[in-house]
CSV table of N, CA, C and O in Angstrom, one decimal:
chain,number,residue,atom,x,y,z
A,1,MET,N,24.1,2.7,5.2
A,1,MET,CA,23.3,1.7,5.9
A,1,MET,C,22.7,0.8,4.9
A,1,MET,O,22.0,1.2,4.0
A,2,TRP,N,23.0,-0.4,4.9
A,2,TRP,CA,22.6,-1.3,3.9
A,2,TRP,C,21.2,-1.8,3.9
A,2,TRP,O,20.7,-2.2,2.9
A,3,PHE,N,20.5,-1.4,4.9
A,3,PHE,CA,19.0,-1.8,5.0
A,3,PHE,C,18.1,-0.6,4.5
A,3,PHE,O,17.0,-0.7,4.5
A,4,ASN,N,18.8,0.5,4.2
A,4,ASN,CA,18.1,1.7,3.6
A,4,ASN,C,17.1,2.3,4.5
A,4,ASN,O,16.2,2.9,4.0
A,5,GLN,N,17.1,2.0,5.7
A,5,GLN,CA,16.1,2.6,6.6
A,5,GLN,C,16.6,3.0,7.9
A,5,GLN,O,17.7,2.6,8.2
A,6,ALA,N,15.9,3.7,8.7
A,6,ALA,CA,16.4,4.0,10.0
A,6,ALA,C,16.3,2.9,11.0
A,6,ALA,O,15.7,1.9,10.8
A,7,ALA,N,17.2,3.0,12.0
A,7,ALA,CA,17.2,1.9,13.0
A,7,ALA,C,16.0,1.8,13.9
A,7,ALA,O,15.3,2.8,14.0
A,8,PRO,N,15.6,0.5,14.2
A,8,PRO,CA,14.3,0.4,15.1
A,8,PRO,C,14.6,1.1,16.3
A,8,PRO,O,15.8,1.3,16.8
A,9,ILE,N,13.5,1.5,17.1
A,9,ILE,CA,13.7,2.2,18.3
A,9,ILE,C,14.6,1.4,19.2
A,9,ILE,O,14.4,0.2,19.4
A,10,GLY,N,15.4,2.1,19.9
A,10,GLY,CA,16.4,1.4,20.9
A,10,GLY,C,17.6,0.9,20.2
A,10,GLY,O,18.5,0.4,20.9
A,11,GLU,N,17.8,0.9,18.9
A,11,GLU,CA,18.9,0.4,18.3
A,11,GLU,C,19.5,1.4,17.4
A,11,GLU,O,18.9,2.3,16.9
A,12,VAL,N,20.9,1.4,17.3
A,12,VAL,CA,21.6,2.4,16.6
A,12,VAL,C,22.5,1.7,15.6
A,12,VAL,O,23.2,0.7,15.9
A,13,TYR,N,22.4,2.1,14.3
A,13,TYR,CA,23.2,1.5,13.3
A,13,TYR,C,24.2,2.5,12.8
A,13,TYR,O,23.9,3.7,12.8
A,14,ASP,N,25.4,2.1,12.4
A,14,ASP,CA,26.4,2.9,11.9
A,14,ASP,C,26.1,3.2,10.4
A,14,ASP,O,26.3,2.4,9.6
A,15,ALA,N,25.6,4.4,10.1
A,15,ALA,CA,25.3,4.8,8.8
A,15,ALA,C,26.4,4.8,7.9
A,15,ALA,O,26.3,4.9,6.6
A,16,THR,N,27.7,4.8,8.4
A,16,THR,CA,28.8,4.9,7.6
A,16,THR,C,29.4,3.5,7.3
A,16,THR,O,30.4,3.4,6.6
A,17,ALA,N,28.8,2.5,7.9
A,17,ALA,CA,29.4,1.1,7.8
A,17,ALA,C,29.2,0.6,6.4
A,17,ALA,O,28.2,1.0,5.6
A,18,ASN,N,30.1,-0.2,6.0
A,18,ASN,CA,30.0,-0.8,4.6
A,18,ASN,C,29.0,-1.8,4.6
A,18,ASN,O,28.7,-2.5,5.7
A,19,PRO,N,28.2,-2.1,3.5
A,19,PRO,CA,27.3,-3.2,3.5
A,19,PRO,C,27.9,-4.5,3.7
A,19,PRO,O,29.0,-4.7,3.3
A,20,PRO,N,27.2,-5.5,4.3
A,20,PRO,CA,27.9,-6.7,4.5
A,20,PRO,C,28.0,-7.5,3.3
A,20,PRO,O,27.3,-7.2,2.3
A,21,GLU,N,29.0,-8.4,3.3
A,21,GLU,CA,29.2,-9.1,2.0
A,21,GLU,C,28.1,-10.2,1.9
A,21,GLU,O,27.4,-10.4,3.0
A,22,THR,N,27.9,-10.7,0.8
A,22,THR,CA,26.8,-11.8,0.8
A,22,THR,C,27.3,-13.0,1.6
A,22,THR,O,28.4,-13.2,1.9
A,23,ALA,N,26.3,-13.7,2.1
A,23,ALA,CA,26.6,-14.9,2.9
A,23,ALA,C,27.4,-15.9,2.1
A,23,ALA,O,27.3,-16.0,0.9
A,24,PRO,N,28.1,-16.7,2.7
A,24,PRO,CA,28.9,-17.7,2.0
A,24,PRO,C,27.9,-18.7,1.3
A,24,PRO,O,26.8,-18.9,1.7
A,25,TRP,N,28.4,-19.3,0.2
A,25,TRP,CA,27.6,-20.2,-0.6
A,25,TRP,C,26.9,-21.2,0.2
A,25,TRP,O,25.7,-21.5,0.1
A,26,PRO,N,27.6,-21.9,1.1
A,26,PRO,CA,26.9,-22.9,1.9
A,26,PRO,C,25.7,-22.4,2.7
A,26,PRO,O,24.6,-23.0,2.9
A,27,THR,N,25.8,-21.2,3.2
A,27,THR,CA,24.7,-20.6,4.0
A,27,THR,C,23.5,-20.3,3.0
A,27,THR,O,22.4,-20.5,3.3
A,28,ILE,N,23.8,-19.8,1.8
A,28,ILE,CA,22.8,-19.5,0.8
A,28,ILE,C,22.1,-20.8,0.4
A,28,ILE,O,20.9,-20.9,0.3
A,29,GLN,N,22.8,-21.9,0.2
A,29,GLN,CA,22.3,-23.2,0.0
A,29,GLN,C,21.4,-23.7,1.1
A,29,GLN,O,20.3,-24.2,0.9
A,30,ARG,N,21.8,-23.4,2.4
A,30,ARG,CA,20.9,-23.8,3.5
A,30,ARG,C,19.7,-23.0,3.5
A,30,ARG,O,18.6,-23.6,3.8
A,31,LEU,N,19.7,-21.8,3.2
A,31,LEU,CA,18.6,-20.9,3.1
A,31,LEU,C,17.6,-21.4,2.1
A,31,LEU,O,16.4,-21.5,2.3
A,32,GLN,N,18.2,-21.8,0.9
A,32,GLN,CA,17.3,-22.3,-0.1
A,32,GLN,C,16.6,-23.7,0.3
A,32,GLN,O,15.4,-23.9,0.0
A,33,ARG,N,17.5,-24.5,0.9
A,33,ARG,CA,16.8,-25.8,1.5
A,33,ARG,C,15.7,-25.5,2.5
A,33,ARG,O,14.6,-26.2,2.5
A,34,MET,N,16.0,-24.5,3.4
A,34,MET,CA,15.0,-24.1,4.4
A,34,MET,C,13.7,-23.7,3.7
A,34,MET,O,12.6,-24.0,4.1
A,35,TYR,N,13.9,-22.8,2.6
A,35,TYR,CA,12.7,-22.3,2.0
A,35,TYR,C,11.9,-23.4,1.3
A,35,TYR,O,10.7,-23.5,1.5
A,36,ASP,N,12.6,-24.4,0.6
A,36,ASP,CA,12.0,-25.5,0.0
A,36,ASP,C,11.2,-26.5,0.9
A,36,ASP,O,10.3,-27.0,0.6
A,37,ARG,N,11.8,-26.6,2.1
A,37,ARG,CA,11.3,-27.7,3.0
A,37,ARG,C,10.3,-27.1,4.1
A,37,ARG,O,9.8,-27.9,4.9
A,38,ALA,N,10.2,-25.8,4.2
A,38,ALA,CA,9.5,-25.1,5.2
A,38,ALA,C,8.1,-25.5,5.2
A,38,ALA,O,7.4,-25.4,4.2
A,39,GLU,N,7.5,-26.0,6.3
A,39,GLU,CA,6.1,-26.3,6.4
A,39,GLU,C,5.4,-25.0,7.0
A,39,GLU,O,4.2,-25.0,6.8
A,40,ASN,N,6.0,-24.2,7.7
A,40,ASN,CA,5.5,-23.0,8.3
A,40,ASN,C,5.6,-21.9,7.4
A,40,ASN,O,6.8,-21.5,6.9
A,41,PRO,N,4.5,-21.3,6.9
A,41,PRO,CA,4.6,-20.2,5.9
A,41,PRO,C,5.3,-18.9,6.4
A,41,PRO,O,6.0,-18.2,5.7
A,42,ARG,N,5.3,-18.7,7.8
A,42,ARG,CA,6.1,-17.6,8.4
A,42,ARG,C,7.6,-17.8,8.2
A,42,ARG,O,8.3,-16.8,7.8
A,43,LEU,N,8.0,-19.0,8.5
A,43,LEU,CA,9.4,-19.3,8.3
A,43,LEU,C,9.8,-19.1,6.8
A,43,LEU,O,10.9,-18.5,6.5
A,44,GLN,N,9.1,-19.7,5.9
A,44,GLN,CA,9.3,-19.6,4.5
A,44,GLN,C,9.5,-18.1,4.1
A,44,GLN,O,10.3,-17.7,3.3
A,45,ARG,N,8.5,-17.2,4.6
A,45,ARG,CA,8.6,-15.8,4.3
A,45,ARG,C,9.9,-15.1,4.7
A,45,ARG,O,10.5,-14.3,4.1
A,46,ARG,N,10.3,-15.5,6.0
A,46,ARG,CA,11.5,-15.0,6.6
A,46,ARG,C,12.8,-15.4,5.7
A,46,ARG,O,13.7,-14.5,5.5
A,47,VAL,N,12.8,-16.6,5.3
A,47,VAL,CA,13.9,-17.1,4.5
A,47,VAL,C,13.8,-16.4,3.2
A,47,VAL,O,14.9,-16.0,2.7
A,48,GLN,N,12.6,-16.3,2.6
A,48,GLN,CA,12.5,-15.6,1.3
A,48,GLN,C,13.1,-14.1,1.4
A,48,GLN,O,13.8,-13.7,0.5
A,49,MET,N,12.8,-13.4,2.5
A,49,MET,CA,13.3,-12.1,2.7
A,49,MET,C,14.8,-12.0,2.6
A,49,MET,O,15.5,-11.2,1.9
A,50,ASN,N,15.5,-13.0,3.2
A,50,ASN,CA,16.9,-13.1,3.3
A,50,ASN,C,17.5,-13.5,1.9
A,50,ASN,O,18.5,-13.0,1.6
A,51,LEU,N,16.9,-14.4,1.3
A,51,LEU,CA,17.3,-14.8,-0.1
A,51,LEU,C,17.2,-13.6,-1.0
A,51,LEU,O,18.2,-13.4,-1.8
A,52,LEU,N,16.1,-12.9,-1.0
A,52,LEU,CA,16.0,-11.7,-1.8
A,52,LEU,C,17.1,-10.7,-1.5
A,52,LEU,O,17.7,-10.0,-2.4
A,53,ALA,N,17.5,-10.5,-0.2
A,53,ALA,CA,18.6,-9.6,0.2
A,53,ALA,C,19.8,-10.0,-0.3
A,53,ALA,O,20.7,-9.2,-0.8
A,54,GLN,N,20.1,-11.3,-0.4
A,54,GLN,CA,21.3,-11.9,-0.8
A,54,GLN,C,21.4,-11.6,-2.4
A,54,GLN,O,22.5,-11.6,-2.9
A,55,ASP,N,20.3,-11.6,-3.0
A,55,ASP,CA,20.3,-11.3,-4.5
A,55,ASP,C,20.4,-9.8,-4.8
A,55,ASP,O,20.3,-9.4,-6.0
A,56,GLY,N,20.5,-9.0,-3.8
A,56,GLY,CA,20.7,-7.6,-4.0
A,56,GLY,C,19.4,-6.7,-4.0
A,56,GLY,O,19.5,-5.5,-4.2
A,57,TYR,N,18.3,-7.3,-3.6
A,57,TYR,CA,17.0,-6.5,-3.5
A,57,TYR,C,17.2,-5.5,-2.3
A,57,TYR,O,17.8,-5.9,-1.3
A,58,GLU,N,16.6,-4.3,-2.4
A,58,GLU,CA,16.5,-3.4,-1.4
A,58,GLU,C,15.3,-3.6,-0.5
A,58,GLU,O,14.4,-4.3,-0.8
A,59,THR,N,15.5,-3.0,0.8
A,59,THR,CA,14.4,-3.3,1.8
A,59,THR,C,12.9,-3.0,1.2
A,59,THR,O,12.1,-3.8,1.4
A,60,ALA,N,12.8,-2.0,0.6
A,60,ALA,CA,11.5,-1.6,0.0
A,60,ALA,C,10.9,-2.6,-1.0
A,60,ALA,O,9.8,-3.0,-1.0
A,61,GLU,N,11.9,-3.0,-1.8
A,61,GLU,CA,11.5,-4.1,-2.8
A,61,GLU,C,11.1,-5.4,-2.2
A,61,GLU,O,10.1,-6.1,-2.6
A,62,ILE,N,11.9,-5.8,-1.1
A,62,ILE,CA,11.6,-7.0,-0.4
A,62,ILE,C,10.2,-6.9,0.3
A,62,ILE,O,9.4,-7.8,0.2
A,63,ALA,N,10.0,-5.7,0.9
A,63,ALA,CA,8.7,-5.5,1.5
A,63,ALA,C,7.5,-5.7,0.6
A,63,ALA,O,6.5,-6.3,0.9
A,64,ARG,N,7.7,-5.2,-0.6
A,64,ARG,CA,6.8,-5.2,-1.7
A,64,ARG,C,6.5,-6.6,-2.1
A,64,ARG,O,5.4,-7.1,-2.2
A,65,VAL,N,7.5,-7.4,-2.3
A,65,VAL,CA,7.4,-8.7,-2.9
A,65,VAL,C,6.8,-9.6,-1.8
A,65,VAL,O,5.9,-10.5,-2.1
A,66,THR,N,7.1,-9.5,-0.5
A,66,THR,CA,6.6,-10.4,0.5
A,66,THR,C,5.4,-9.9,1.2
A,66,THR,O,4.9,-10.5,2.0
A,67,ARG,N,5.0,-8.7,0.8
A,67,ARG,CA,3.8,-8.0,1.4
A,67,ARG,C,3.9,-7.8,2.9
A,67,ARG,O,3.0,-8.1,3.7
A,68,GLN,N,5.1,-7.5,3.3
A,68,GLN,CA,5.4,-7.2,4.8
A,68,GLN,C,5.8,-5.7,4.8
A,68,GLN,O,6.2,-5.1,3.9
A,69,SER,N,5.9,-5.2,6.0
A,69,SER,CA,6.3,-3.8,6.2
A,69,SER,C,7.8,-3.8,6.1
A,69,SER,O,8.5,-4.8,6.3
A,70,ALA,N,8.4,-2.7,5.8
A,70,ALA,CA,9.8,-2.5,5.7
A,70,ALA,C,10.4,-2.7,7.1
A,70,ALA,O,11.6,-3.3,7.2
A,71,ALA,N,9.7,-2.4,8.2
A,71,ALA,CA,10.3,-2.6,9.5
A,71,ALA,C,10.4,-4.1,9.8
A,71,ALA,O,11.4,-4.6,10.3
A,72,THR,N,9.4,-4.9,9.3
A,72,THR,CA,9.4,-6.3,9.5
A,72,THR,C,10.6,-6.9,8.7
A,72,THR,O,11.3,-7.8,9.2
A,73,VAL,N,10.8,-6.5,7.5
A,73,VAL,CA,11.9,-7.0,6.7
A,73,VAL,C,13.2,-6.6,7.3
A,73,VAL,O,14.1,-7.6,7.4
A,74,ARG,N,13.4,-5.5,7.8
A,74,ARG,CA,14.6,-5.0,8.4
A,74,ARG,C,14.9,-5.9,9.7
A,74,ARG,O,16.0,-6.4,9.9
A,75,ARG,N,13.8,-6.2,10.5
A,75,ARG,CA,14.0,-7.0,11.7
A,75,ARG,C,14.6,-8.4,11.4
A,75,ARG,O,15.4,-8.9,12.0
A,76,TRP,N,14.0,-9.0,10.3
A,76,TRP,CA,14.5,-10.4,10.0
A,76,TRP,C,15.8,-10.4,9.3
A,76,TRP,O,16.6,-11.3,9.5
A,77,LEU,N,16.1,-9.4,8.6
A,77,LEU,CA,17.4,-9.2,7.9
A,77,LEU,C,18.5,-9.1,9.0
A,77,LEU,O,19.6,-9.7,9.0
A,78,HIS,N,18.3,-8.3,10.1
A,78,HIS,CA,19.2,-8.1,11.2
A,78,HIS,C,19.3,-9.3,11.9
A,78,HIS,O,20.4,-9.7,12.4
A,79,ARG,N,18.1,-10.0,12.2
A,79,ARG,CA,18.1,-11.2,13.0
A,79,ARG,C,19.0,-12.3,12.3
A,79,ARG,O,19.9,-12.9,12.9
A,80,PHE,N,18.9,-12.3,10.9
A,80,PHE,CA,19.7,-13.3,10.2
A,80,PHE,C,21.2,-12.9,10.3
A,80,PHE,O,22.1,-13.8,10.5
A,81,GLU,N,21.5,-11.7,10.2
A,81,GLU,CA,22.9,-11.1,10.2
A,81,GLU,C,23.5,-11.5,11.6
A,81,GLU,O,24.7,-11.9,11.7
A,82,ALA,N,22.7,-11.4,12.7
A,82,ALA,CA,23.2,-11.6,14.0
A,82,ALA,C,23.2,-13.1,14.4
A,82,ALA,O,24.2,-13.5,15.1
A,83,GLU,N,22.2,-13.9,14.0
A,83,GLU,CA,22.1,-15.2,14.5
A,83,GLU,C,22.2,-16.3,13.4
A,83,GLU,O,22.0,-17.5,13.7
A,84,GLY,N,22.2,-15.9,12.2
A,84,GLY,CA,22.2,-16.9,11.1
A,84,GLY,C,20.9,-17.5,10.8
A,84,GLY,O,19.9,-17.1,11.3
A,85,CYS,N,20.9,-18.7,10.2
A,85,CYS,CA,19.7,-19.4,9.8
A,85,CYS,C,18.9,-19.8,11.1
A,85,CYS,O,17.6,-19.7,10.9
A,86,THR,N,19.6,-20.1,12.1
A,86,THR,CA,18.8,-20.4,13.3
A,86,THR,C,17.9,-19.3,13.8
A,86,THR,O,16.8,-19.6,14.4
A,87,GLY,N,18.3,-18.1,13.6
A,87,GLY,CA,17.6,-17.0,14.1
A,87,GLY,C,16.2,-16.8,13.4
A,87,GLY,O,15.4,-16.0,13.8
A,88,LEU,N,16.1,-17.5,12.3
A,88,LEU,CA,14.8,-17.3,11.5
A,88,LEU,C,13.7,-18.3,11.9
A,88,LEU,O,12.6,-18.2,11.6
A,89,GLU,N,14.1,-19.3,12.8
A,89,GLU,CA,13.2,-20.3,13.3
A,89,GLU,C,12.2,-19.7,14.2
A,89,GLU,O,12.5,-18.7,14.8
A,90,GLU,N,11.1,-20.4,14.4
A,90,GLU,CA,10.1,-19.9,15.4
A,90,GLU,C,10.7,-20.0,16.8
A,90,GLU,O,11.4,-21.0,17.2
A,91,ALA,N,10.4,-18.9,17.6
A,91,ALA,CA,10.8,-19.0,19.0
A,91,ALA,C,9.8,-19.7,19.8
A,91,ALA,O,8.5,-19.7,19.5
A,92,PRO,N,10.2,-20.3,20.9
A,92,PRO,CA,9.2,-20.9,21.7
A,92,PRO,C,8.1,-19.9,22.2
A,92,PRO,O,8.5,-18.8,22.5
A,93,ARG,N,6.9,-20.4,22.3
A,93,ARG,CA,5.8,-19.4,22.8
A,93,ARG,C,5.2,-20.1,24.0
A,93,ARG,O,5.1,-21.3,24.1
A,94,SER,N,4.8,-19.2,24.9
A,94,SER,CA,4.0,-19.8,26.1
A,94,SER,C,2.6,-20.1,25.7
A,94,SER,O,2.0,-19.5,24.8
A,95,GLY,N,2.0,-20.9,26.5
A,95,GLY,CA,0.6,-21.2,26.3
A,95,GLY,C,0.3,-22.4,25.7
A,95,GLY,O,-0.4,-23.1,25.1
C-alpha cells in the first residue's frame, strides 16, 4: 500500500497493489502552478502534500512537513489520485 497506512473507515485498499506511477509531467507542472498561485492556504497545503508525494516522500514525512495528521494527508492523496487537480479545490459550502 503506497500510502503506508491503514484505509480510512469504510474504505478498503488492496495492500498488494503496486504503488502508482508518478503523475505525468504536465500534471506536476499544473500542481506547481496551483501552489504558486493559490490564495487559499488550505489549497496550497493540499497541493504541497501531493507535490511531496510525487517527490517520493512517505505519508508520515508529509504529515510532519505540513503539520497535518497522516489521515488528512492520506485523504488528500487519495482525492488527488481519484479526481486529479480539480479534487484539491474547495468544495462548495452551505451558509
